[in-house]
Coordinates of N, CA and C in Angstrom, one line a residue:
M18 N -23.1 -129.1 163.1 CA -23.1 -128.0 162.2 C -22.5 -126.8 162.9
T19 N -21.7 -126.0 162.2 CA -21.0 -124.9 162.7 C -21.9 -123.7 162.7
C20 N -21.8 -122.9 163.8 CA -22.6 -121.7 163.9 C -21.5 -120.6 164.1
S21 N -21.5 -119.6 163.2 CA -20.4 -118.6 163.1 C -20.9 -117.2 163.5
A22 N -20.0 -116.4 164.1 CA -20.3 -115.0 164.4 C -19.1 -114.2 164.0
L23 N -19.3 -113.1 163.4 CA -18.3 -112.1 163.0 C -18.2 -111.1 164.1
L24 N -17.0 -111.0 164.7 CA -16.8 -110.0 165.8 C -16.1 -108.8 165.1
I25 N -16.8 -107.6 165.2 CA -16.3 -106.4 164.6 C -15.8 -105.5 165.8
I26 N -14.5 -105.6 166.0 CA -13.9 -105.1 167.3 C -13.4 -103.7 167.2
D27 N -13.9 -102.8 168.0 CA -13.4 -101.5 168.3 C -13.3 -100.6 167.1
V28 N -14.2 -100.7 166.1 CA -14.3 -99.8 165.0 C -15.1 -98.6 165.4
Q29 N -14.5 -97.8 166.2 CA -15.2 -96.7 166.9 C -14.5 -95.4 166.8
H30 N -15.3 -94.3 167.0 CA -14.8 -92.9 166.9 C -13.6 -92.6 167.7
S31 N -13.5 -93.3 168.9 CA -12.4 -93.0 169.8 C -11.0 -92.9 169.1
F32 N -10.8 -93.8 168.2 CA -9.5 -93.9 167.5 C -9.2 -92.7 166.7
L33 N -10.2 -92.0 166.2 CA -9.9 -90.8 165.4 C -9.3 -89.7 166.2
H34 N -9.3 -89.8 167.5 CA -8.7 -88.8 168.4 C -7.4 -89.2 169.0
Q35 N -6.8 -90.3 168.5 CA -5.5 -90.7 169.0 C -4.4 -90.1 168.1
P36 N -3.3 -89.8 168.7 CA -2.2 -89.1 168.0 C -1.6 -90.0 166.9
F37 N -1.8 -91.3 167.0 CA -1.2 -92.2 166.0 C -2.2 -92.4 164.8
W38 N -3.4 -91.9 164.8 CA -4.4 -92.1 163.8 C -3.8 -91.7 162.4
D39 N -3.9 -92.5 161.4 CA -3.4 -92.3 160.1 C -4.4 -92.8 159.1
E40 N -4.8 -92.1 158.1 CA -5.8 -92.5 157.1 C -5.2 -93.4 156.0
A41 N -3.9 -93.5 156.0 CA -3.3 -94.2 154.8 C -3.9 -95.6 154.5
E42 N -4.1 -96.4 155.5 CA -4.6 -97.8 155.3 C -6.1 -97.9 155.5
V43 N -6.7 -96.8 155.8 CA -8.2 -96.9 156.1 C -9.0 -97.4 154.9
P44 N -8.7 -96.8 153.7 CA -9.6 -97.2 152.6 C -9.6 -98.7 152.3
A45 N -8.4 -99.4 152.3 CA -8.3 -100.8 152.1 C -9.0 -101.6 153.2
F46 N -8.8 -101.1 154.5 CA -9.5 -101.7 155.6 C -11.0 -101.6 155.5
Q47 N -11.5 -100.5 155.1 CA -12.9 -100.3 154.9 C -13.5 -101.2 153.9
T48 N -12.8 -101.3 152.8 CA -13.3 -102.1 151.7 C -13.3 -103.6 152.1
A49 N -12.3 -104.1 152.8 CA -12.3 -105.5 153.2 C -13.3 -105.7 154.3
L50 N -13.4 -104.8 155.2 CA -14.4 -105.0 156.3 C -15.8 -105.0 155.8
L51 N -16.1 -104.0 155.0 CA -17.5 -103.9 154.4 C -17.8 -105.1 153.6
S52 N -16.9 -105.6 152.8 CA -17.1 -106.9 152.0 C -17.4 -108.0 152.9
L53 N -16.5 -108.2 154.0 CA -16.7 -109.3 154.9 C -18.1 -109.2 155.6
I54 N -18.4 -108.0 156.1 CA -19.7 -107.9 156.8 C -20.9 -108.2 155.8
E55 N -20.9 -107.7 154.6 CA -22.0 -108.0 153.7 C -22.1 -109.5 153.3
Q56 N -20.9 -110.1 153.1 CA -21.0 -111.5 152.7 C -21.3 -112.4 153.9
C57 N -20.9 -112.0 155.1 CA -21.3 -112.7 156.3 C -22.8 -112.6 156.5
R58 N -23.3 -111.3 156.3 CA -24.8 -111.1 156.5 C -25.6 -111.9 155.5
Q59 N -25.1 -112.0 154.3 CA -25.9 -112.8 153.3 C -25.9 -114.3 153.7
R60 N -24.9 -114.7 154.5 CA -24.8 -116.1 154.9 C -25.4 -116.3 156.3
E61 N -26.1 -115.3 156.8 CA -26.7 -115.3 158.1 C -25.7 -115.6 159.3
V62 N -24.5 -115.2 159.1 CA -23.5 -115.2 160.2 C -23.9 -114.0 161.1
L63 N -23.9 -114.3 162.4 CA -24.2 -113.3 163.4 C -23.2 -112.1 163.3
L64 N -23.6 -110.9 163.2 CA -22.7 -109.7 163.2 C -22.8 -109.1 164.6
I65 N -21.6 -109.0 165.2 CA -21.5 -108.6 166.6 C -20.6 -107.4 166.7
D66 N -21.1 -106.2 167.1 CA -20.3 -105.0 167.4 C -19.7 -105.1 168.8
V67 N -18.4 -104.8 168.9 CA -17.7 -104.8 170.2 C -17.0 -103.5 170.3
F68 N -17.2 -102.8 171.4 CA -16.6 -101.5 171.6 C -15.8 -101.5 172.9
H69 N -14.7 -100.7 172.9 CA -13.8 -100.6 174.0 C -14.1 -99.4 174.8
I70 N -14.3 -99.6 176.1 CA -14.5 -98.5 177.1 C -13.3 -98.5 178.0
G71 N -12.6 -97.3 178.1 CA -11.5 -97.2 179.0 C -11.6 -96.2 180.0
K72 N -10.6 -96.0 180.8 CA -10.6 -95.0 181.9 C -10.2 -93.6 181.4
A73 N -9.6 -93.5 180.3 CA -9.1 -92.2 179.8 C -9.8 -91.8 178.5
W74 N -10.0 -90.5 178.3 CA -10.6 -89.9 177.1 C -9.6 -90.3 176.0
P75 N -10.0 -90.7 174.8 CA -11.3 -90.6 174.2 C -12.1 -92.0 174.3
F76 N -11.7 -92.8 175.3 CA -12.4 -94.1 175.4 C -13.3 -94.2 176.6
T77 N -13.6 -93.1 177.3 CA -14.5 -93.1 178.4 C -15.9 -93.1 177.8
R78 N -16.8 -93.7 178.5 CA -18.2 -93.7 178.1 C -18.8 -92.3 177.9
D79 N -18.4 -91.4 178.7 CA -19.0 -90.0 178.6 C -18.3 -89.2 177.5
S80 N -17.3 -89.8 176.8 CA -16.7 -89.0 175.7 C -17.6 -88.8 174.5
G81 N -18.6 -89.6 174.4 CA -19.5 -89.5 173.2 C -18.9 -90.1 172.0
L82 N -17.7 -90.8 172.2 CA -17.0 -91.4 171.0 C -17.1 -92.9 170.9
I83 N -17.8 -93.5 171.9 CA -18.0 -95.0 171.9 C -19.2 -95.3 170.9
E84 N -18.9 -95.1 169.7 CA -19.9 -95.4 168.7 C -19.2 -95.8 167.4
R85 N -19.8 -96.6 166.6 CA -19.1 -97.1 165.4 C -18.8 -96.0 164.4
L86 N -17.8 -96.2 163.6 CA -17.5 -95.2 162.5 C -18.6 -95.2 161.5
P87 N -18.8 -94.1 160.9 CA -20.0 -93.9 160.0 C -20.0 -94.8 158.8
F88 N -18.9 -95.3 158.3 CA -19.0 -96.2 157.2 C -19.7 -97.5 157.5
L89 N -19.9 -97.9 158.7 CA -20.5 -99.1 159.1 C -22.0 -98.8 159.2
T90 N -22.8 -99.5 158.5 CA -24.3 -99.3 158.5 C -25.0 -100.6 158.7
H91 N -24.3 -101.7 159.0 CA -25.0 -103.0 159.3 C -25.8 -103.0 160.5
Q92 N -26.7 -103.9 160.6 CA -27.5 -104.1 161.8 C -26.9 -105.2 162.6
P93 N -26.3 -105.0 163.8 CA -25.7 -106.0 164.5 C -26.8 -106.9 165.2
A94 N -26.4 -108.2 165.4 CA -27.3 -109.1 166.2 C -27.2 -108.7 167.7
A95 N -26.1 -108.1 168.1 CA -25.9 -107.7 169.4 C -24.7 -106.7 169.5
T96 N -24.6 -106.0 170.6 CA -23.5 -105.0 170.8 C -23.0 -105.3 172.2
F97 N -21.7 -105.4 172.3 CA -21.0 -105.6 173.6 C -20.0 -104.5 173.9
Y98 N -19.7 -104.3 175.2 CA -18.7 -103.3 175.6 C -17.7 -104.0 176.5
K99 N -16.4 -103.7 176.2 CA -15.4 -104.4 176.9 C -14.5 -103.4 177.6
H100 N -13.8 -103.8 178.7 CA -12.9 -102.9 179.4 C -11.5 -103.4 179.4
V101 N -11.3 -104.5 178.7 CA -10.0 -105.2 178.6 C -9.7 -105.4 177.1
H102 N -8.5 -105.9 176.8 CA -8.1 -106.1 175.4 C -8.9 -107.1 174.7
N103 N -9.4 -108.1 175.3 CA -10.1 -109.1 174.5 C -11.6 -108.9 174.7
A104 N -12.4 -109.4 173.7 CA -13.8 -109.1 173.7 C -14.7 -110.1 174.5
L105 N -14.0 -111.1 175.1 CA -14.8 -112.2 175.7 C -14.9 -112.2 177.2
T106 N -13.9 -111.8 177.9 CA -13.9 -112.1 179.4 C -14.7 -111.2 180.3
D107 N -14.9 -110.0 179.9 CA -15.7 -109.1 180.8 C -16.9 -108.4 180.2
S108 N -17.3 -108.8 179.0 CA -18.3 -108.1 178.3 C -19.7 -108.8 178.3
G109 N -19.7 -110.1 178.7 CA -20.9 -110.9 178.6 C -21.0 -111.6 177.2
L110 N -20.1 -111.3 176.3 CA -20.1 -111.9 175.0 C -20.0 -113.4 175.0
E111 N -19.0 -113.9 175.8 CA -18.9 -115.4 175.8 C -20.2 -116.1 176.1
E112 N -20.8 -115.7 177.2 CA -22.1 -116.3 177.6 C -23.1 -116.2 176.5
W113 N -23.2 -115.0 175.8 CA -24.2 -114.8 174.8 C -23.9 -115.8 173.6
L114 N -22.6 -115.9 173.2 CA -22.2 -116.8 172.2 C -22.6 -118.3 172.5
R115 N -22.3 -118.7 173.7 CA -22.7 -120.0 174.2 C -24.2 -120.3 174.1
Q116 N -25.0 -119.3 174.5 CA -26.4 -119.4 174.4 C -26.9 -119.6 173.0
K117 N -26.2 -118.9 172.1 CA -26.6 -119.0 170.6 C -25.9 -120.2 170.0
Q118 N -25.2 -121.0 170.7 CA -24.4 -122.2 170.2 C -23.4 -121.8 169.1
V119 N -22.8 -120.7 169.2 CA -21.8 -120.3 168.3 C -20.5 -121.0 168.7
D120 N -19.9 -121.6 167.7 CA -18.6 -122.3 167.9 C -17.4 -121.8 167.0
H121 N -17.7 -120.9 166.2 CA -16.7 -120.4 165.2 C -16.8 -118.8 165.2
L122 N -15.7 -118.2 165.5 CA -15.6 -116.8 165.5 C -14.7 -116.3 164.4
I123 N -15.2 -115.3 163.7 CA -14.4 -114.6 162.7 C -14.0 -113.2 163.3
I124 N -12.7 -112.9 163.2 CA -12.2 -111.7 163.9 C -11.8 -110.7 162.9
A125 N -12.4 -109.5 163.1 CA -12.1 -108.3 162.3 C -12.1 -107.1 163.2
G126 N -11.5 -106.0 162.8 CA -11.6 -104.7 163.6 C -10.3 -104.0 163.6
M127 N -10.3 -103.1 164.7 CA -9.1 -102.2 164.8 C -8.2 -102.6 165.9
R128 N -6.9 -102.3 165.7 CA -5.8 -102.7 166.4 C -5.5 -104.2 166.3
T129 N -5.0 -104.5 165.1 CA -4.7 -105.9 164.7 C -4.0 -106.7 165.8
E130 N -2.9 -106.1 166.3 CA -2.0 -106.8 167.3 C -2.4 -106.6 168.7
Q131 N -3.5 -105.9 169.0 CA -3.9 -105.7 170.4 C -5.2 -106.4 170.6
C132 N -6.3 -105.7 170.4 CA -7.6 -106.3 170.8 C -8.1 -107.4 169.8
C133 N -7.7 -107.3 168.6 CA -8.1 -108.4 167.6 C -7.3 -109.6 167.9
E134 N -6.0 -109.5 168.0 CA -5.1 -110.7 168.3 C -5.5 -111.3 169.7
T135 N -5.6 -110.4 170.7 CA -5.9 -110.9 172.0 C -7.2 -111.7 172.1
T136 N -8.2 -111.1 171.4 CA -9.5 -111.8 171.3 C -9.4 -113.2 170.6
A137 N -8.6 -113.3 169.6 CA -8.3 -114.5 168.9 C -7.7 -115.6 169.8
R138 N -6.7 -115.1 170.6 CA -6.0 -116.0 171.5 C -7.0 -116.5 172.6
V139 N -7.7 -115.6 173.2 CA -8.6 -116.0 174.3 C -9.7 -116.9 173.7
A140 N -10.3 -116.6 172.6 CA -11.3 -117.4 172.0 C -10.8 -118.8 171.7
S141 N -9.7 -118.9 171.2 CA -9.1 -120.3 171.0 C -9.0 -121.0 172.3
D142 N -8.4 -120.4 173.3 CA -8.3 -121.0 174.6 C -9.6 -121.4 175.2
L143 N -10.7 -120.7 174.9 CA -12.0 -121.0 175.4 C -12.7 -122.1 174.5
G144 N -12.0 -122.6 173.5 CA -12.6 -123.7 172.7 C -13.3 -123.3 171.4
F145 N -13.3 -122.0 171.0 CA -13.9 -121.6 169.8 C -12.9 -121.8 168.6
S146 N -13.4 -122.2 167.5 CA -12.7 -122.2 166.2 C -12.6 -120.7 165.8
V147 N -11.4 -120.3 165.4 CA -11.2 -118.9 165.1 C -10.6 -118.7 163.7
T148 N -11.2 -117.8 162.9 CA -10.7 -117.3 161.6 C -10.3 -115.9 161.8
F149 N -9.1 -115.5 161.5 CA -8.6 -114.2 161.7 C -8.4 -113.6 160.3
V150 N -9.2 -112.6 159.9 CA -9.3 -112.0 158.6 C -8.4 -110.8 158.6
T151 N -7.1 -110.9 158.4 CA -6.2 -109.9 158.5 C -6.5 -108.6 157.7
P152 N -6.9 -108.7 156.4 CA -7.2 -107.5 155.6 C -8.3 -106.7 156.2
A153 N -9.2 -107.3 157.0 CA -10.3 -106.6 157.7 C -9.9 -106.2 159.1
T154 N -8.6 -106.0 159.3 CA -8.1 -105.4 160.6 C -7.3 -104.2 160.2
L155 N -7.2 -103.3 161.2 CA -6.4 -102.1 160.9 C -5.5 -101.9 162.1
T156 N -4.3 -101.4 161.9 CA -3.4 -101.0 162.9 C -2.5 -99.9 162.4
F157 N -1.7 -99.4 163.3 CA -0.8 -98.3 163.0 C 0.6 -98.6 163.5
P158 N 1.6 -97.9 162.9 CA 3.0 -98.2 163.3 C 3.2 -98.0 164.8
M159 N 4.1 -98.8 165.4 CA 4.4 -98.8 166.8 C 6.0 -98.8 166.9
T160 N 6.5 -98.1 167.9 CA 7.9 -98.0 168.2 C 8.2 -98.6 169.6
H161 N 9.3 -99.4 169.6 CA 9.8 -99.9 170.9 C 11.3 -100.1 170.8
G162 N 12.0 -99.6 171.7 CA 13.5 -99.7 171.7 C 14.1 -99.1 170.5
G163 N 13.6 -98.1 170.0 CA 14.1 -97.4 168.8 C 13.8 -98.0 167.5
I164 N 13.0 -99.1 167.5 CA 12.7 -99.8 166.3 C 11.2 -99.6 166.1
T165 N 10.8 -99.2 164.9 CA 9.4 -98.9 164.5 C 9.0 -100.1 163.6
L166 N 7.9 -100.7 163.9 CA 7.2 -101.7 163.0 C 6.1 -101.0 162.4
D167 N 6.0 -101.1 161.0 CA 4.9 -100.5 160.3 C 3.7 -101.4 160.4
S168 N 2.6 -101.0 159.8 CA 1.4 -101.8 159.9 C 1.5 -103.2 159.3
T169 N 2.2 -103.2 158.2 CA 2.4 -104.5 157.5 C 3.2 -105.5 158.3
E170 N 4.3 -104.9 159.0 CA 5.1 -105.8 159.9 C 4.3 -106.3 161.1
L171 N 3.5 -105.4 161.6 CA 2.7 -105.8 162.8 C 1.7 -106.8 162.4
K172 N 1.1 -106.7 161.3 CA 0.1 -107.7 160.8 C 0.8 -109.0 160.6
H173 N 2.0 -109.0 160.0 CA 2.7 -110.2 159.7 C 3.1 -110.9 161.1
R174 N 3.5 -110.1 162.0 CA 3.9 -110.6 163.3 C 2.6 -111.3 164.0
T175 N 1.5 -110.6 163.9 CA 0.3 -111.2 164.5 C -0.1 -112.5 163.8
E176 N 0.0 -112.5 162.5 CA -0.3 -113.8 161.7 C 0.6 -114.9 162.2
T177 N 1.9 -114.5 162.3 CA 2.9 -115.5 162.7 C 2.6 -116.2 164.0
V178 N 2.2 -115.4 165.0 CA 2.0 -116.0 166.3 C 0.6 -116.6 166.4
L179 N -0.3 -116.3 165.6 CA -1.7 -116.9 165.6 C -1.8 -118.2 164.8
I180 N -1.1 -118.2 163.6 CA -1.4 -119.3 162.7 C -1.0 -120.7 163.3
D181 N -1.9 -121.6 163.1 CA -1.7 -123.0 163.6 C -1.6 -123.2 165.1
R182 N -1.8 -122.1 165.8 CA -1.9 -122.2 167.2 C -3.2 -121.7 167.8
F183 N -3.6 -120.5 167.3 CA -4.8 -119.9 167.8 C -5.9 -119.7 166.8
A184 N -5.5 -119.6 165.5 CA -6.5 -119.2 164.5 C -6.0 -119.7 163.1
R185 N -7.0 -119.7 162.3 CA -6.8 -119.9 160.8 C -6.7 -118.5 160.3
I186 N -5.6 -118.2 159.5 CA -5.4 -116.9 159.0 C -6.0 -116.8 157.6
S187 N -6.8 -115.8 157.3 CA -7.5 -115.7 156.0 C -7.6 -114.3 155.5
D188 N -7.9 -114.2 154.2 CA -8.4 -113.0 153.6 C -9.9 -113.1 153.5
V189 N -10.6 -112.1 153.0 CA -12.0 -112.1 153.0 C -12.5 -113.2 152.1
E190 N -12.0 -113.4 150.9 CA -12.4 -114.4 150.0 C -12.2 -115.8 150.6
G191 N -11.1 -116.1 151.2 CA -10.9 -117.4 151.8 C -11.8 -117.7 152.9
C192 N -12.1 -116.6 153.7 CA -13.0 -116.8 154.8 C -14.4 -117.2 154.3
I193 N -14.9 -116.5 153.3 CA -16.2 -116.7 152.7 C -16.2 -118.1 152.1
Q194 N -15.2 -118.5 151.4 CA -15.1 -119.8 150.7 C -15.2 -120.9 151.8
S195 N -14.5 -120.7 152.9 CA -14.6 -121.6 154.0 C -16.0 -121.7 154.6
L196 N -16.6 -120.6 154.8 CA -18.0 -120.6 155.3 C -18.9 -121.4 154.3
D197 N -18.8 -121.2 153.0 CA -19.6 -121.8 152.0 C -19.3 -123.3 152.0
A198 N -18.0 -123.7 152.2 CA -17.7 -125.2 152.2 C -18.3 -125.8 153.4
T199 N -18.3 -125.1 154.6 CA -18.8 -125.7 155.8 C -20.4 -125.9 155.7
D200 N -21.0 -124.9 155.0 CA -22.5 -125.0 154.9 C -22.9 -126.0 153.8
A201 N -22.0 -126.4 152.9 CA -22.3 -127.3 151.8 C -22.5 -128.7 152.3

């Protein structure tokens, strides 16, 4: 029997204070994430909050910004703090998941191509089954070498490198249907 956990990664106040913060895609992200959380909660999927703590403000512990954004009102089964891009290697989360016999991780949160993608890759390498729910992730345009990738392009790139290698790519409805099929 599969035991699943939803990782809600880095949905924290720190990002509101970054120069790249843009509200344009936040409403769709909020809707998808809240739907995913509620439907997972109804199915008794473990809800896990993960927050990033860094060395520079606004990610320092003493910034007062390492707390979830106010639209999130769920009760997490546990909360973990990480200092690297993935949620598993330095937070104690992997050990906790193993104790709970979790073998399937659902990935959602902020910075699609960074902490969410990195967590999916590491989770797969550690033997977890991974579902990456792209609409329940949020990112912002990035520029390198004079070329800017918008959020849609970054999400597509992330899906391209994860699919059939590290994760099953899904929307909220597909993720929930898969959970229901597994439980049936």
